[in-house]
Amino acid sequence: MRLGLLSVKELNTIVRADGLVEPDSLMDALLYHTDNLAVDLTAAKFHPRVGRFEHALIPWDGEPGAPYATCPGIFHYLGSGAGKRRAYANPCPSEVLVFSSGMHDDRPGHESNLHSLGAFVANELGSLFTSDAEESWIAVSLKGGRQIIPTHYTLGYHEIGNDLFAPRHWELQGSPDGMKWSSLIRHGKSQGKNKPDTSLNEDCRAWTWPVPYNNQKPFGHFRILQTGPTSNHRHLLSCSGFELYGRLLTPHVDPSKASAAEAEA
């Protein structure tokens, strides 16, 4: 049987019902459905390019609620040179850009805003919160045409003074263009119930959730959209330490073409 000719849904049905599919045959079929892009499922870091993209597989292998820095993800990988093993630096703004619906200080380009926005993807929890408005959001866009197929994500929050503005109702969303958004995972009110998600609290400042398999698709833009009040009944979105795990796709650049472009410049 040519498994590569079957749809992903049909493959899933056969594997679940049979369990006797040869690993090599299954891998061939999976590669067929990823446009012949080779993915080393045992690799934890960058590996060679086959096809249009270079791949880096950065899996989640920690425990929910574990300290944020104990399981570096894709943003940490980008901040560490994306396989070039340089000293870590916040990937914003060199590798990613962060935006929000409105900061607590709304002066455009204000230094405190620019510094705070970087905390969203830093490898430590920092102080970052939006203005107190319903449906507040914070978004991150990857530069250079990169995309991420997420399998897990981490979100943390930082207390503001003595107040706890822990998120209770929110969504993780993905977008191919930064305009049209798809919900990847819902929490609290967004699940169709009014029961808040209390994973984040004064004893647990960061948590990691799996992204449902059906939503594990490539996106270049991600955002946290708050859909209800925080733990103290406000609408400002207070979060940081956002991290994604899964597969990072980087468009391949032909070295000869890159050298020619640099020479013309």
PDB file of N, CA, C and O in Angstrom, residues 45 50 67 74 76 79 84 97 134 143 176 204 213 223 256 265:
ATOM      1  N   LYS A  45      17.711  19.883  18.449  1.00  0.00           N
ATOM      2  CA  LYS A  45      18.138  21.204  17.987  1.00  0.00           C
ATOM      3  C   LYS A  45      18.205  21.232  16.465  1.00  0.00           C
ATOM      4  O   LYS A  45      17.682  20.369  15.788  1.00  0.00           O
ATOM      5  N   VAL A  50      16.338  20.125   4.046  1.00  0.00           N
ATOM      6  CA  VAL A  50      15.929  19.341   2.888  1.00  0.00           C
ATOM      7  C   VAL A  50      14.623  19.957   2.416  1.00  0.00           C
ATOM      8  O   VAL A  50      13.645  19.974   3.155  1.00  0.00           O
ATOM      9  N   PRO A  67       9.803  25.864  36.756  1.00  0.00           N
ATOM     10  CA  PRO A  67      10.392  27.187  36.502  1.00  0.00           C
ATOM     11  C   PRO A  67      10.627  27.381  35.021  1.00  0.00           C
ATOM     12  O   PRO A  67      11.068  26.475  34.319  1.00  0.00           O
ATOM     13  N   ILE A  74      11.630  27.739  21.725  1.00  0.00           N
ATOM     14  CA  ILE A  74      12.029  28.296  20.440  1.00  0.00           C
ATOM     15  C   ILE A  74      12.520  29.732  20.556  1.00  0.00           C
ATOM     16  O   ILE A  74      13.508  30.105  19.901  1.00  0.00           O
ATOM     17  N   HIS A  76      13.973  31.107  23.110  1.00  0.00           N
ATOM     18  CA  HIS A  76      15.310  31.019  23.711  1.00  0.00           C
ATOM     19  C   HIS A  76      16.314  30.556  22.659  1.00  0.00           C
ATOM     20  O   HIS A  76      17.449  31.051  22.596  1.00  0.00           O
ATOM     21  N   GLY A  79      17.151  33.436  20.501  1.00  0.00           N
ATOM     22  CA  GLY A  79      17.987  34.379  21.231  1.00  0.00           C
ATOM     23  C   GLY A  79      19.395  33.883  21.464  1.00  0.00           C
ATOM     24  O   GLY A  79      20.291  34.660  21.809  1.00  0.00           O
ATOM     25  N   LYS A  84      23.774  28.618  16.401  1.00  0.00           N
ATOM     26  CA  LYS A  84      25.158  29.102  16.303  1.00  0.00           C
ATOM     27  C   LYS A  84      25.829  29.208  17.665  1.00  0.00           C
ATOM     28  O   LYS A  84      26.972  29.631  17.775  1.00  0.00           O
ATOM     29  N   LEU A  97       9.265  40.487  16.754  1.00  0.00           N
ATOM     30  CA  LEU A  97       8.703  41.772  17.151  1.00  0.00           C
ATOM     31  C   LEU A  97       7.487  41.516  18.026  1.00  0.00           C
ATOM     32  O   LEU A  97       6.723  40.579  17.788  1.00  0.00           O
ATOM     33  N   GLU A 134     -11.061  45.814  27.898  1.00  0.00           N
ATOM     34  CA  GLU A 134     -11.523  44.484  27.526  1.00  0.00           C
ATOM     35  C   GLU A 134     -10.853  44.015  26.232  1.00  0.00           C
ATOM     36  O   GLU A 134     -10.516  44.805  25.365  1.00  0.00           O
ATOM     37  N   LYS A 143      10.413  37.227  12.503  1.00  0.00           N
ATOM     38  CA  LYS A 143      11.012  37.926  11.375  1.00  0.00           C
ATOM     39  C   LYS A 143      11.643  36.928  10.405  1.00  0.00           C
ATOM     40  O   LYS A 143      11.861  35.768  10.733  1.00  0.00           O
ATOM     41  N   PRO A 176      -1.336  33.498   9.945  1.00  0.00           N
ATOM     42  CA  PRO A 176      -0.320  33.456   8.889  1.00  0.00           C
ATOM     43  C   PRO A 176       0.149  34.839   8.469  1.00  0.00           C
ATOM     44  O   PRO A 176       1.225  34.984   7.889  1.00  0.00           O
ATOM     45  N   CYS A 204       2.209  29.568  41.540  1.00  0.00           N
ATOM     46  CA  CYS A 204       2.659  29.059  40.244  1.00  0.00           C
ATOM     47  C   CYS A 204       2.638  30.205  39.242  1.00  0.00           C
ATOM     48  O   CYS A 204       1.578  30.612  38.767  1.00  0.00           O
ATOM     49  N   TYR A 213      -3.686  18.659  18.768  1.00  0.00           N
ATOM     50  CA  TYR A 213      -3.036  18.171  17.553  1.00  0.00           C
ATOM     51  C   TYR A 213      -3.613  18.817  16.296  1.00  0.00           C
ATOM     52  O   TYR A 213      -2.869  19.177  15.372  1.00  0.00           O
ATOM     53  N   ARG A 223      -0.541  35.295  19.344  1.00  0.00           N
ATOM     54  CA  ARG A 223      -0.930  36.292  20.347  1.00  0.00           C
ATOM     55  C   ARG A 223      -1.752  35.658  21.467  1.00  0.00           C
ATOM     56  O   ARG A 223      -2.384  34.614  21.290  1.00  0.00           O
ATOM     57  N   SER A 256      24.946  30.969  -2.433  1.00  0.00           N
ATOM     58  CA  SER A 256      25.466  31.693  -3.599  1.00  0.00           C
ATOM     59  C   SER A 256      24.626  32.921  -3.900  1.00  0.00           C
ATOM     60  O   SER A 256      25.137  33.994  -4.218  1.00  0.00           O
ATOM     61  N   ALA A 265      24.677  44.897  -2.845  1.00  0.00           N
ATOM     62  CA  ALA A 265      24.375  45.934  -1.854  1.00  0.00           C
ATOM     63  C   ALA A 265      25.629  46.775  -1.560  1.00  0.00           C
ATOM     64  O   ALA A 265      25.553  47.952  -1.278  1.00  0.00           O
TER      65      ALA A 265
END
